[in-house]
mmCIF file of C-alpha atoms in Angstrom:
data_model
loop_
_atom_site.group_PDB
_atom_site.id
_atom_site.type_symbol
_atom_site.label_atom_id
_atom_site.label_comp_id
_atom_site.label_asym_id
_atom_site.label_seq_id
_atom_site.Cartn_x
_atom_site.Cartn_y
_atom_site.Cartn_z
ATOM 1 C CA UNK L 1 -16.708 -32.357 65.375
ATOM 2 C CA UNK L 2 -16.805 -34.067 61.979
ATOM 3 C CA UNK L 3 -14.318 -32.347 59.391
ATOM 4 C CA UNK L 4 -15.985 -30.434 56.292
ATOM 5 C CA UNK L 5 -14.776 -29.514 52.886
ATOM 6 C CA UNK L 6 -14.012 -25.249 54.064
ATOM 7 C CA UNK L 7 -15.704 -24.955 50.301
ATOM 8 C CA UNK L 8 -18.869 -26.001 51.139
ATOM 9 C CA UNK L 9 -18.849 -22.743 53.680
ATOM 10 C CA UNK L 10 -19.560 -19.322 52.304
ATOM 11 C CA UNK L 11 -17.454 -17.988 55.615
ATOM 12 C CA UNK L 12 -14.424 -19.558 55.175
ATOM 13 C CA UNK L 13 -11.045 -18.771 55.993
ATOM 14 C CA UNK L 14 -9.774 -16.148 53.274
ATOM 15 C CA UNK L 15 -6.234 -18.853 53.159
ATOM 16 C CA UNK L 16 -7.969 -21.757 53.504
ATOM 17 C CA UNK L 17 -6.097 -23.160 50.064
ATOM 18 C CA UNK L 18 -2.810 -22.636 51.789
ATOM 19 C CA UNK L 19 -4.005 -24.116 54.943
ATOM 20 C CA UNK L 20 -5.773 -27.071 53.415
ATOM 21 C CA UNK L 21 -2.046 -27.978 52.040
ATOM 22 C CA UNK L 22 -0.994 -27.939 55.275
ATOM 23 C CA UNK L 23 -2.737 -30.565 56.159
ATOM 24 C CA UNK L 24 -5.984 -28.783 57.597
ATOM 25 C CA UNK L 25 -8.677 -30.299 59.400
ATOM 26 C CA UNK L 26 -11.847 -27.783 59.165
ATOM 27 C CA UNK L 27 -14.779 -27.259 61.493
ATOM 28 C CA UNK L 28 -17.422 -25.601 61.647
ATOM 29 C CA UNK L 29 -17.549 -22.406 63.965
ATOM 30 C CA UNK L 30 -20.308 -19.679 64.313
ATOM 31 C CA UNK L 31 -21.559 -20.459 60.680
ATOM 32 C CA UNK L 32 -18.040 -20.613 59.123
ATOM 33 C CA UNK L 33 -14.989 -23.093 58.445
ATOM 34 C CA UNK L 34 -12.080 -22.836 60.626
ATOM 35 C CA UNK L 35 -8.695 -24.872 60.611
ATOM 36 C CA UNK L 36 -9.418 -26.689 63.705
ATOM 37 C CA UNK L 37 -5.981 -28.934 63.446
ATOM 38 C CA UNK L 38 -3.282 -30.513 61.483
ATOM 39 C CA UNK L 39 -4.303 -34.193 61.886
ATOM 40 C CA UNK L 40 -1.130 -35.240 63.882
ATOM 41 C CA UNK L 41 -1.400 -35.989 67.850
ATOM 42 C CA UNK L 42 -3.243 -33.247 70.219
ATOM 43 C CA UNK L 43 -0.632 -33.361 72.519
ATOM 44 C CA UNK L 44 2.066 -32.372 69.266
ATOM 45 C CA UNK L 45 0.065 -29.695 68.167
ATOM 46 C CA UNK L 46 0.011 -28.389 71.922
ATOM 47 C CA UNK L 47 3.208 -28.593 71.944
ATOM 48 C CA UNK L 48 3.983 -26.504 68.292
ATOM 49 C CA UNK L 49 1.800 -24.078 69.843
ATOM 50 C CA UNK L 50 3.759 -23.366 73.101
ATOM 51 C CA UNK L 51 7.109 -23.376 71.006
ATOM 52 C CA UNK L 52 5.866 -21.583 67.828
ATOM 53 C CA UNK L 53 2.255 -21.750 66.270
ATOM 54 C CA UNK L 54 0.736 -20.047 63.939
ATOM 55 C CA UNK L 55 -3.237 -19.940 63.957
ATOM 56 C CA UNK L 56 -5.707 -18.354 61.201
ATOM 57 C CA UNK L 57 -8.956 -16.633 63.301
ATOM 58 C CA UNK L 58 -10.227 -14.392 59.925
ATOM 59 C CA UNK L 59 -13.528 -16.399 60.523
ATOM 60 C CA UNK L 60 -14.544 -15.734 63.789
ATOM 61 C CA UNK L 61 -16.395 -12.421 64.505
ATOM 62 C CA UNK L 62 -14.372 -8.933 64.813
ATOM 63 C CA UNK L 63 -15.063 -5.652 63.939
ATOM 64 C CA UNK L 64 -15.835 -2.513 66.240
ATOM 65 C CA UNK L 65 -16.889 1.196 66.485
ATOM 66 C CA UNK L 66 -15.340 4.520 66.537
ATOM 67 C CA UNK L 67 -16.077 7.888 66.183
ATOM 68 C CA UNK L 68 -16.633 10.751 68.792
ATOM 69 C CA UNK L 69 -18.833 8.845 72.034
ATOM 70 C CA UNK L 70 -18.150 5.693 71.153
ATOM 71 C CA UNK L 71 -15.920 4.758 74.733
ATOM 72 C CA UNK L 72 -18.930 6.265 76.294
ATOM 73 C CA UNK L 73 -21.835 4.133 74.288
ATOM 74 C CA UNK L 74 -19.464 1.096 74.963
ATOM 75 C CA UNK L 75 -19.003 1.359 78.180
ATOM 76 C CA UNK L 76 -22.552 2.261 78.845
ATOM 77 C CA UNK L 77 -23.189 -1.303 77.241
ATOM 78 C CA UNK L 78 -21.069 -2.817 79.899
ATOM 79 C CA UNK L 79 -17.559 -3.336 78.139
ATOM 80 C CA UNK L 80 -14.724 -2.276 80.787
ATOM 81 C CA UNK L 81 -12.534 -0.050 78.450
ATOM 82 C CA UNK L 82 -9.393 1.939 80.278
ATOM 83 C CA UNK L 83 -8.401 5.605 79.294
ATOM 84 C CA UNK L 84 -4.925 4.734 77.599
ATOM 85 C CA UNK L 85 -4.742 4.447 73.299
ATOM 86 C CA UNK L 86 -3.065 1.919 72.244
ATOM 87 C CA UNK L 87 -3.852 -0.609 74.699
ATOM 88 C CA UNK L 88 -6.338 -3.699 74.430
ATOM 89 C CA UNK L 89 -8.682 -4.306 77.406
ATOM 90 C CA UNK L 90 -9.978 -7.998 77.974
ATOM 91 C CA UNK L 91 -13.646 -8.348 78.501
ATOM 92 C CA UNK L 92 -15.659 -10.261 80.925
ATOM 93 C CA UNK L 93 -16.266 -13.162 78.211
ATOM 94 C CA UNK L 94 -12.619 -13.450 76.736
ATOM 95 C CA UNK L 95 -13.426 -11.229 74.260
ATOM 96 C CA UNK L 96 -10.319 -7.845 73.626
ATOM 97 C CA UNK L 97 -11.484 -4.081 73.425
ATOM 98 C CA UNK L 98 -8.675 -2.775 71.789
ATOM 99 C CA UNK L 99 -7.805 1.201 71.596
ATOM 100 C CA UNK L 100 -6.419 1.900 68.553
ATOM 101 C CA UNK L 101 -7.044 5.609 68.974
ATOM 102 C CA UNK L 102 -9.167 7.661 71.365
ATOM 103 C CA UNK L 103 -12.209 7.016 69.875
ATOM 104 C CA UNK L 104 -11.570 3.840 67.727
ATOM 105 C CA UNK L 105 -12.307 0.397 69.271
ATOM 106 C CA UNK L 106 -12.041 -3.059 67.667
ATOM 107 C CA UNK L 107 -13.166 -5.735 69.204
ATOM 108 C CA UNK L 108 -11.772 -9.322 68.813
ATOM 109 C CA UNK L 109 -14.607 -12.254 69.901
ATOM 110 C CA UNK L 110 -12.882 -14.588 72.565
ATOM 111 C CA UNK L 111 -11.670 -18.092 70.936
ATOM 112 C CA UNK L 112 -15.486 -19.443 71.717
ATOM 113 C CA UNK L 113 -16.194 -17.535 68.113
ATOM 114 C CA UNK L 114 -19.948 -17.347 69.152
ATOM 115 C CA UNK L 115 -19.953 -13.742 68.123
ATOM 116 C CA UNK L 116 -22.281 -12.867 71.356
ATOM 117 C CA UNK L 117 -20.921 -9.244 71.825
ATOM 118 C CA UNK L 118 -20.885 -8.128 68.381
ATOM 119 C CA UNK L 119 -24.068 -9.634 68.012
ATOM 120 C CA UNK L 120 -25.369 -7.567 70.805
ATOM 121 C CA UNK L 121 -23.602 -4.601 70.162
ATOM 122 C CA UNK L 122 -24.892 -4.191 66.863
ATOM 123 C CA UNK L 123 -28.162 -4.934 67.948
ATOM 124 C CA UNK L 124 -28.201 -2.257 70.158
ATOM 125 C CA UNK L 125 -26.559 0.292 68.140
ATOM 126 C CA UNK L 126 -29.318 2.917 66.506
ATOM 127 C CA UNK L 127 -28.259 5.966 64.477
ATOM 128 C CA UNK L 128 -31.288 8.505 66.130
ATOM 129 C CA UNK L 129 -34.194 9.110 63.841
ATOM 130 C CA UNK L 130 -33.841 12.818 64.176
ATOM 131 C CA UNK L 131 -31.026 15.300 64.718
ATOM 132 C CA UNK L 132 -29.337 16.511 67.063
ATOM 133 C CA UNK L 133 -28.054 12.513 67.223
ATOM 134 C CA UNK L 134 -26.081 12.081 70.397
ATOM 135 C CA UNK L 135 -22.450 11.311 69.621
ATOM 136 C CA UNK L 136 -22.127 7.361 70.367
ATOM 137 C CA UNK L 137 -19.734 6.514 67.699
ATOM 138 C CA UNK L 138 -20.501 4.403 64.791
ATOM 139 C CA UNK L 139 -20.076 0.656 63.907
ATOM 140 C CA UNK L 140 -16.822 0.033 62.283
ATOM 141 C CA UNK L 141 -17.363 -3.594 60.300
ATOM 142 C CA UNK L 142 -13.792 -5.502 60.448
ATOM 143 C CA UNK L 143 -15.021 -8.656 59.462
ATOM 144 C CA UNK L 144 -14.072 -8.925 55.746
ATOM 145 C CA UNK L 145 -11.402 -6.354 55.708
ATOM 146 C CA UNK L 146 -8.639 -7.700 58.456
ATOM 147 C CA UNK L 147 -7.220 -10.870 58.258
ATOM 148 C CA UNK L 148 -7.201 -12.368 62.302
ATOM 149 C CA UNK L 149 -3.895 -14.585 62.657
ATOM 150 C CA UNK L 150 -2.597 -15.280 65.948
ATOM 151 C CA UNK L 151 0.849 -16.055 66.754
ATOM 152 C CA UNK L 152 1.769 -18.329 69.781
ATOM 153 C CA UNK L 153 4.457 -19.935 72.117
ATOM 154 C CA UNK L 154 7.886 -18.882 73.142
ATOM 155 C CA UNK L 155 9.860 -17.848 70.013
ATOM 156 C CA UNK L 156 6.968 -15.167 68.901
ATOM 157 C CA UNK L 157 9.406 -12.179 69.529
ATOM 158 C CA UNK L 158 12.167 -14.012 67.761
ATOM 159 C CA UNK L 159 10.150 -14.511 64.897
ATOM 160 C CA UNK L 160 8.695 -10.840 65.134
ATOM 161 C CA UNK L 161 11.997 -9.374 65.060
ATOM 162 C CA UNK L 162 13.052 -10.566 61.532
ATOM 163 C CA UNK L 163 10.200 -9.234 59.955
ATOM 164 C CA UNK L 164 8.985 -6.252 62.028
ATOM 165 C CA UNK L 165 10.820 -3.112 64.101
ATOM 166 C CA UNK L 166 8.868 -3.053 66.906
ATOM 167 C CA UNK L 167 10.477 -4.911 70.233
ATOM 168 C CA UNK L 168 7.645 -7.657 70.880
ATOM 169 C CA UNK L 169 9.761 -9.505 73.954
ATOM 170 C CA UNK L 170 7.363 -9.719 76.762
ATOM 171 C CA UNK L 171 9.460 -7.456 79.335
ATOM 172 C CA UNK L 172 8.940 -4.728 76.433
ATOM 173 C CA UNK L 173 5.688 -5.516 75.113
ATOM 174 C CA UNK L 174 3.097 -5.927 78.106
ATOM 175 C CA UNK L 175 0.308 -7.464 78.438
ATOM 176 C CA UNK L 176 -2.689 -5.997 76.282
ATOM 177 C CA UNK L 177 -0.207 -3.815 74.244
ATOM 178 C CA UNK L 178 -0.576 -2.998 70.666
ATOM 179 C CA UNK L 179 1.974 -2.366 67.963
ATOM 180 C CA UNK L 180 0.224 -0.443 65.063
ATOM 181 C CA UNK L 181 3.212 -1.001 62.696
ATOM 182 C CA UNK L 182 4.975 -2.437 59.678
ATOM 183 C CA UNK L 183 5.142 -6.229 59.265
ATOM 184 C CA UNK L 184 6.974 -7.786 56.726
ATOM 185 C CA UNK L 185 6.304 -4.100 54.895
ATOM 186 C CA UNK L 186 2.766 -4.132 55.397
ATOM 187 C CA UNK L 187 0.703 -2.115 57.755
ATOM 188 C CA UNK L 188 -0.093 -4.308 60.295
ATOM 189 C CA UNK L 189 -1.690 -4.246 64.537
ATOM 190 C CA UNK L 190 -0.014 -6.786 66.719
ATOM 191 C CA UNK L 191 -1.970 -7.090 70.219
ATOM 192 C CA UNK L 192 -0.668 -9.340 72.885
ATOM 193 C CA UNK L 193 -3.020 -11.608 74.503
ATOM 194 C CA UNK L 194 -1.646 -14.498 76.277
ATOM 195 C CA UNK L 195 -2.519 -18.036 76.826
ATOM 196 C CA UNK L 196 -2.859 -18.631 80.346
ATOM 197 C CA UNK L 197 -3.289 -22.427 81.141
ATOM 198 C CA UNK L 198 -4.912 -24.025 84.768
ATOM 199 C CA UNK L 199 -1.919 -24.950 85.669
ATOM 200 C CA UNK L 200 -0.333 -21.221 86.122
ATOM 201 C CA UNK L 201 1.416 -22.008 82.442
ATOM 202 C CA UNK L 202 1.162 -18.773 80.155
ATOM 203 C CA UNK L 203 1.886 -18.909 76.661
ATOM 204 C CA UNK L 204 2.814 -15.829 74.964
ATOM 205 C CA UNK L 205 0.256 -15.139 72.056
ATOM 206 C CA UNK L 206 0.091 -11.925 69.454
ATOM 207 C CA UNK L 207 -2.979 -11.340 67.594
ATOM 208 C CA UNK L 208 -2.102 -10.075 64.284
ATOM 209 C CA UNK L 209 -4.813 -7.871 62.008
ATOM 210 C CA UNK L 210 -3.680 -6.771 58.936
ATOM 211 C CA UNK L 211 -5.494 -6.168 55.039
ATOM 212 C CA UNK L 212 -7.874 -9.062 54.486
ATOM 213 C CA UNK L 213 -6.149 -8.739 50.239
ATOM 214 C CA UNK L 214 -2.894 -9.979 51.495
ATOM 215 C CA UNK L 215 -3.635 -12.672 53.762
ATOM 216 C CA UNK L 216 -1.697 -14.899 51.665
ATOM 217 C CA UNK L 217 1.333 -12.968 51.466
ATOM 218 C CA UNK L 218 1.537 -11.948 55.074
ATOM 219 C CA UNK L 219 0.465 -15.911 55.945
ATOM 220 C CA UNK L 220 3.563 -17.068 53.512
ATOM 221 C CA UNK L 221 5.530 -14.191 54.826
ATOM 222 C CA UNK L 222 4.824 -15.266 58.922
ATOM 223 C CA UNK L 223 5.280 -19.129 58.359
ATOM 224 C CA UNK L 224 8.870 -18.226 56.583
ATOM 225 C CA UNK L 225 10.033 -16.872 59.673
ATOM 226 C CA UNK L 226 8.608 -19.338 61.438
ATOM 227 C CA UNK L 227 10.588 -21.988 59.857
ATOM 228 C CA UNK L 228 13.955 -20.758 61.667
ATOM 229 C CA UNK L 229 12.741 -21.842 64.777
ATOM 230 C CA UNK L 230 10.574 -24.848 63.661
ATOM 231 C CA UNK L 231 7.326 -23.035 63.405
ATOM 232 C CA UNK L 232 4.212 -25.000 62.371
ATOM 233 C CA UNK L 233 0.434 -24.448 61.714
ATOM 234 C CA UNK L 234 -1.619 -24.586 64.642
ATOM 235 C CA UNK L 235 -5.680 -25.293 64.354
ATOM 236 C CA UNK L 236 -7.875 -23.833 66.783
ATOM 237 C CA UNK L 237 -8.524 -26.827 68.856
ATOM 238 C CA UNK L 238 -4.223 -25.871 69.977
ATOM 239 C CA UNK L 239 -5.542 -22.774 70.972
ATOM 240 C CA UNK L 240 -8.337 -23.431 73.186
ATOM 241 C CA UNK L 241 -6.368 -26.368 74.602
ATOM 242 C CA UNK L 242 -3.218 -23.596 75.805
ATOM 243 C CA UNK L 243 -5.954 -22.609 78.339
ATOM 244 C CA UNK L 244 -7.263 -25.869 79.541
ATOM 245 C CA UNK W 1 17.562 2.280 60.093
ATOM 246 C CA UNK W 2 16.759 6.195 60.912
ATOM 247 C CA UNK W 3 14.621 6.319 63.519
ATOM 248 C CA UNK W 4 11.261 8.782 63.975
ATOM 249 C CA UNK W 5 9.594 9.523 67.149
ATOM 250 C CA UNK W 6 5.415 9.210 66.458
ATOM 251 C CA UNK W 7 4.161 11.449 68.699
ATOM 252 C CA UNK W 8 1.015 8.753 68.728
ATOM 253 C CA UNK W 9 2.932 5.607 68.686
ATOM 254 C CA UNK W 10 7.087 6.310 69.414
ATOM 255 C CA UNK W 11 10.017 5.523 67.742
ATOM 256 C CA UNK W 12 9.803 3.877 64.636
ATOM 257 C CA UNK W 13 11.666 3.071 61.672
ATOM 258 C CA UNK W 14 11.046 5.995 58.996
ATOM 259 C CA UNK W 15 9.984 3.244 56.226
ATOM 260 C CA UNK W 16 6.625 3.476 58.261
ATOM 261 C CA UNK W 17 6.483 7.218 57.818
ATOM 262 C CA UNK W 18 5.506 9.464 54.301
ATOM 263 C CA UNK W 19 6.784 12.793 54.011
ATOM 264 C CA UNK W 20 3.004 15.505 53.889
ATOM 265 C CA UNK W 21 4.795 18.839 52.956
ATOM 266 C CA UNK W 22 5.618 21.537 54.378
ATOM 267 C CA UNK W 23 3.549 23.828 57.018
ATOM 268 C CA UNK W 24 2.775 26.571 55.501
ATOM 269 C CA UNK W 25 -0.099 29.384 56.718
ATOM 270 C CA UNK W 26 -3.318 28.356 54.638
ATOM 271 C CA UNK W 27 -4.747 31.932 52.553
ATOM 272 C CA UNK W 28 -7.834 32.459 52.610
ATOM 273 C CA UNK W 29 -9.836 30.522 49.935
ATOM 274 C CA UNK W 30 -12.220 33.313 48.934
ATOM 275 C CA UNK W 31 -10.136 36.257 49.494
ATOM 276 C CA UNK W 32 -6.968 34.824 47.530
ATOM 277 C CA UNK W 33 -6.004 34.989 43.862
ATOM 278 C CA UNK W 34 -5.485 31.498 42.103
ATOM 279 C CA UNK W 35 -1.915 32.308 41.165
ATOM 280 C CA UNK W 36 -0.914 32.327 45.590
ATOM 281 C CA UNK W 37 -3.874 29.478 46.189
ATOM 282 C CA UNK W 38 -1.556 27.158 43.565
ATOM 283 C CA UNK W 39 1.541 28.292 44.730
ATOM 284 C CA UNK W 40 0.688 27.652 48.420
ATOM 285 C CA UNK W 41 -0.580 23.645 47.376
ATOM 286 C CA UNK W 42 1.580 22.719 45.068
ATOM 287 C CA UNK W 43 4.858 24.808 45.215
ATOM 288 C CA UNK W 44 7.462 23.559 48.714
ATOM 289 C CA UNK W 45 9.918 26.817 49.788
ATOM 290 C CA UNK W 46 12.668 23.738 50.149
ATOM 291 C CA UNK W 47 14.515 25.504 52.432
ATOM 292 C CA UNK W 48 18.241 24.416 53.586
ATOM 293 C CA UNK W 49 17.747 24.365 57.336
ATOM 294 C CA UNK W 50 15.277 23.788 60.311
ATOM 295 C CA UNK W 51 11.925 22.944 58.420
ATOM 296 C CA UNK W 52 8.680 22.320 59.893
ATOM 297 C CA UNK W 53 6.941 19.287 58.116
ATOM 298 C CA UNK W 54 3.558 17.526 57.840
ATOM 299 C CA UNK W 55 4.353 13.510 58.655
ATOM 300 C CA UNK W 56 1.882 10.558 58.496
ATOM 301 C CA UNK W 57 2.575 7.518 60.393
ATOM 302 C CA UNK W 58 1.038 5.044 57.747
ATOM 303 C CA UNK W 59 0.016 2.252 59.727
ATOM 304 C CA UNK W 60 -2.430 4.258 61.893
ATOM 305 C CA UNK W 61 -3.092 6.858 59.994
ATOM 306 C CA UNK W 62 -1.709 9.811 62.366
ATOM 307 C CA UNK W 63 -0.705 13.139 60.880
ATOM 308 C CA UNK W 64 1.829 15.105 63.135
ATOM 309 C CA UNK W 65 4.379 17.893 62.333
ATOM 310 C CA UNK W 66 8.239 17.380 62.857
ATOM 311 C CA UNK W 67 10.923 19.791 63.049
ATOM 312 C CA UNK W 68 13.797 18.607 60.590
ATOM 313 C CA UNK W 69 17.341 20.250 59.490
ATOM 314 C CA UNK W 70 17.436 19.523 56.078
ATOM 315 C CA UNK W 71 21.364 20.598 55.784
ATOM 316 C CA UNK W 72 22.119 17.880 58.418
ATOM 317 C CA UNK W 73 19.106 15.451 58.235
ATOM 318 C CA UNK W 74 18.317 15.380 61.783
ATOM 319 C CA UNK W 75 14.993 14.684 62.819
ATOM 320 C CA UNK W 76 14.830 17.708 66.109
ATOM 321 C CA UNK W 77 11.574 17.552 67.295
ATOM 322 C CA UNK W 78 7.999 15.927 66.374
ATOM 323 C CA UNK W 79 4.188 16.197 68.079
ATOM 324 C CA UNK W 80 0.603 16.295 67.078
ATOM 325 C CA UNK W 81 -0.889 18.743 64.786
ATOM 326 C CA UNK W 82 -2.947 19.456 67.864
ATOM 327 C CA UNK W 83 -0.425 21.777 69.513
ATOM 328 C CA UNK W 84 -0.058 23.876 66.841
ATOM 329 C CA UNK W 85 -3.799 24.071 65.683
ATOM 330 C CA UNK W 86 -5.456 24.628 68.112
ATOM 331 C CA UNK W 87 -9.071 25.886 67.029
ATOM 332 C CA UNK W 88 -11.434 25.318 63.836
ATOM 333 C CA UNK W 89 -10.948 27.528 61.589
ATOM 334 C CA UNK W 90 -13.777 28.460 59.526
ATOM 335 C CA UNK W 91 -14.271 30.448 56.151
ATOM 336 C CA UNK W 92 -17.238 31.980 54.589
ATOM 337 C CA UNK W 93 -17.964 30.361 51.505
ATOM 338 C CA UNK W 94 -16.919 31.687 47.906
ATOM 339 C CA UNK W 95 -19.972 33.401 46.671
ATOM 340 C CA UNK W 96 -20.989 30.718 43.100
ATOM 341 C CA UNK W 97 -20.168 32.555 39.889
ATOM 342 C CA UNK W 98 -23.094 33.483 37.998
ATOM 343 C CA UNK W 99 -23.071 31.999 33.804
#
C-alpha cells in the first residue's frame, strides 16, 4: 500500500498532526487515512507492540444502538450478545458487541476496518412507518464522537495504573471486560480485547473510547505514560501482524 | 482516595462521582403552591447524620441513591434508584391559565 498525505482524506484520523510527527506512514482504509506504521523495521514495530504500543483506530467504523429491544433486534440480526452489562462479546468476524448498559451496544469493526456489520446493520435498521413501532432500539452513531485508540503489549496495566483507578492487570480485568471510568480525568471505556497470535502468543490489548474533542489531550496524555516503560506509536500494520 | 461503591459499575474513586441532592418526596406539581414546589428543588434539609442522596457515576451516566453520615463522612450503603422507585408515577396535567 502506497503512503498518502492523511490531508488529502476527508476521514482522517482526528490526531493525525501528532501522529504525522511521529513519523507516520498513512494508508488508506475503508475510505479513510490510517497510521499504518512508523517507517522503522516490521519486526521493531512488532516488537513495540508486544512491549507497549499505542495505536489510533478513530477511522475505522464504530458506532452502535441502544434503546429498549435493541439486544433483541441485534441478536435477531445474528450478533451473539450475552446477558451480562458491562461486558464486550466478540463477533463471528472479529468485530466487539460491547454492553455498556442493558440496552446500549457499541460495536467496534474488527481490525479489517471494512465496516461490513455496521454497514449491514444500518441497512437493515427501519424506524416503522406507523405506530405502535416495535421496540428494536435505535442507531447510536459513534463514529465522529469517540476517539478509538488501542493500547497493546505487556506493560498496558502498568501504564493504566498511573493515569486511571481501575485495576486493568489481566487476572483482574478478564477477557471482554469493560471499565467505564476516569482516564487521565476524562470519562473514558477501556475494553480488553487481546491479540492472540498462530503461534498460541496473546498480547494483551485495551481498546480505549473516549470524547472525539480531546483526542489530542488524552493521545499526549497516554504516550506520557507510555514513555516510563519505553512506549512507542504503533501503526496498524503492528496490529494485524500480533495475530499473524 | 475515598472510595464509592457504583451499584452499576463498583468501587470507584469518588472524583468519578457528582453529588445530585438529596431524596426528597416529589409534591404534586398541580396540587402544590410555588412557595413548597421551590423549596422542594432548590432548598437541601442538610441534615447532620444518615442522609439519603442522589449520586451520578459520570462516566456512564448512572444515577443511584447512597446512604451517607454526614457527621462522620462514611459512605453506608449505595444501589439503583430502581429499588426505591419502583413504579411510574404519573400526574394529571396543570389545567393552562386562561389571559
Amino acid at each position: 500500500m502506497n503512503a498518502i498525505a492523511p490531508a488529502s482524506h476527508l476521514r482522517r484520523s482526528f490526531i493525525y498532526r501528532l501522529l504525522a510527527a511521529s513519523g507516520a506512514e498513512f494508508g488508506e482504509v475503508n475510505g479513510g487515512a490510517v497510521a499504518l506504521h512508523y517507517g522503522g523495521s516490521r519486526e521493531a514495530e512488532l516488537a513495540t507492540a508486544r512491549r507497549l504500543g499505542l495505536a489510533d483506530l478513530s477511522v475505522l467504523p464504530h458506532g452502535g444502538f441502544k434503546g429498549k429491544g435493541t439486544v433483541e433486534w441485534l441478536t435477531a440480526q445474528g450478533l451473539a450478545i450475552g446477558p451480562d452489562s458491562n461486558v464486550a462479546y466478540k463477533q463471528a468476524g472479529g468485530e466487539w458487541a460491547a454492553r455498556l448498559a442493558p440496552t446500549e451496544i457499541f460495536l467496534l469493526d474488527s481490525l479489517a476496518g471494512t465496516g461490513a456489520l455496521l454497514q449491514r446493520l444500518n441497512a437493515a435498521w427501519q424506524w416503522a412507518a406507523a405506530a405502535p413501532r416495535p421496540a428494536q432500539g435505535y442507531p447510536m452513531p459513534r463514529q465522529d464522537s469517540h476517539a478509538w485508540f488501542m493500547a497493546t503489549g505487556a506493560f498496558v496495566p502498568e501504564m493504566f495504573a498511573k493515569i486511571c483507578g481501575v485495576d486493568l492487570r489481566r487476572e483482574h480485568f478478564a477477557e471482554g471486560a469493560i471499565a467505564q471510568t476516569s482516564v487521565a480525568k476524562m470519562s473514558a471505556i477501556i475494553i480488553r480485547a487481546d491479540r492472540p497470535a498462530k503461534d498460541g502468543r496473546v498480547t494483551p490489548a485495551y481498546h480505549v473510547l473516549a470524547d472525539i474533542a480531546s483526542a489530542e489531550y488524552l493521545w499526549t496524555c497516554l504516550m506520557d505514560a507510555a514513555a516510563e516503560f519505553d512506549g512507542k506509536p504503533v501503526g496498524l500494520r503492528a496490529l494485524r501482524d500480533l495475530e499473524a | 482516595m475515598k472510595i464509592m461503591n457504583c451499584p452499576l459499575n463498583g468501587p470507584r474513586n469518588i472524583s468519578e462521582f457528582v453529588w445530585g441532592g438529596e431524596v426528597k418526596p416529589m409534591p404534586d406539581p398541580a396540587a402544590t403552591s410555588d412557595q413548597d414546589w421551590a423549596e422542594w428543588l432548590f432548598l437541601e434539609n442538610n441534615e447532620a447524620g444518615i442522609v439519603r442522596e442522589w449520586w451520578c457515576h459520570v462516566p456512564t451516566s448512572f444515577w443511584f441513591i447512597a446512604e451517607r453520615n454526614t457527621v462522620t463522612d462514611e459512605i453506608l450503603k449505595t444501589y439503583p434508584a430502581g429499588d426505591v422507585f419502583k413504579s411510574r408515577v404519573d400526574f394529571a396535567a396543570k389545567a393552562e391559565k386562561q389571559s
